[in-house]
Amino acid sequence: MTLLQALAYFLREALVSLGRSFRVSMLAVGTIAVSLFLGGLFFLVADHLSRWLARAQEDAKVVVYLEPGQAIDSLPELTTAAAAPWVRKTLPIGADEARRRFLEVYPSLRELVEKDAQALPESLELTIDASQAPADGFDPWLAKLRGIAGVSLVDDDRDWLRQLGAVAALVRGLGLVLGGVLLGAGIFTIASVIRLTAYLYQQEIAIQRLVGATEFYIRGPFYFEGLLQGLFGGLLAAGGLAIGFAVVRERARESLLTTLLAGDQLPWGWLLVLVAVGGAAGLVGAILSLQREALPHSPLEETPVELEGPQGA
């Protein structure tokens, strides 16, 4: 029998076994699918957060809010400080432009800014080049901005970007722990299913051993069965993530949360890795379940042969 013929035999027997123990096999497939889906969801969110953070850090801003009634032209010290070498772009924001931006983001709060003309004072928006900002000089520069007379608040994007980066790391860590625990449960479930299937076929296995079948020939169908269970679980998880991503992406512009979750393209190569992890988990479960002592042996191997001496000896 050639290798291709053996693999075709393994696949055929594995499919037959999956059909016979469909409910139990679906339990193993479902466990793998849930574990990979949850782990993949956490990693997908963390990956999109990291990408969004990388873009936001390249375009980080420092916004200097003036006190009501103050104008940027009346603060020469602010103009001088804004000419720092790490400031890539300076954009004055008048009261009218600030009101327009506020209403664009929060249209339901129109009454708050229409009743008070001084609710949104002038501000100066400074786009920062992070590569040019020295670690020992940037914070003193911010302190200098805050100390200028007529400045009410200095908002540094890096503060909340650091907090969001910590959230992304936490999400990635939770995905790793939760996915690992559930994946271990899936491997254990597949191992239990494969071992149960091996006991159901113990007579056939004993006969195969009796006629001299190799270990590769005996164990191959079980290995393929575990591999298929893992692959099916990985496919279900990848399909669920792809469908969920498509649904969320349709609403990506409705809120900041949906933009963070589905603002970029879905990494299809990463989904293929997810399927491969499922297949590997199923194969590992099958290998762990088929230790030498877990498979039945032929009667000749289990029954010792006693040699009798000549009669009358």
Short mmCIF file of C-alpha atoms in Angstrom, two decimals, residues 1 30 40 64 83 86 129 136 216 228 285 295:
data_model
loop_
_atom_site.label_atom_id
_atom_site.label_comp_id
_atom_site.label_asym_id
_atom_site.label_seq_id
_atom_site.Cartn_x
_atom_site.Cartn_y
_atom_site.Cartn_z
CA MET A 1 0.00 0.00 0.00
CA GLY A 30 -17.80 22.74 19.43
CA GLY A 40 -9.38 34.89 18.21
CA VAL A 64 -3.98 74.29 24.27
CA ALA A 83 7.47 76.88 17.53
CA TRP A 86 8.83 68.67 17.52
CA ASP A 129 6.21 64.55 15.67
CA ASP A 136 13.57 64.77 28.85
CA PHE A 216 1.06 3.53 11.64
CA LEU A 228 -10.56 16.60 11.27
CA GLY A 285 -5.44 15.37 21.40
CA LEU A 295 -4.95 0.58 22.59
#
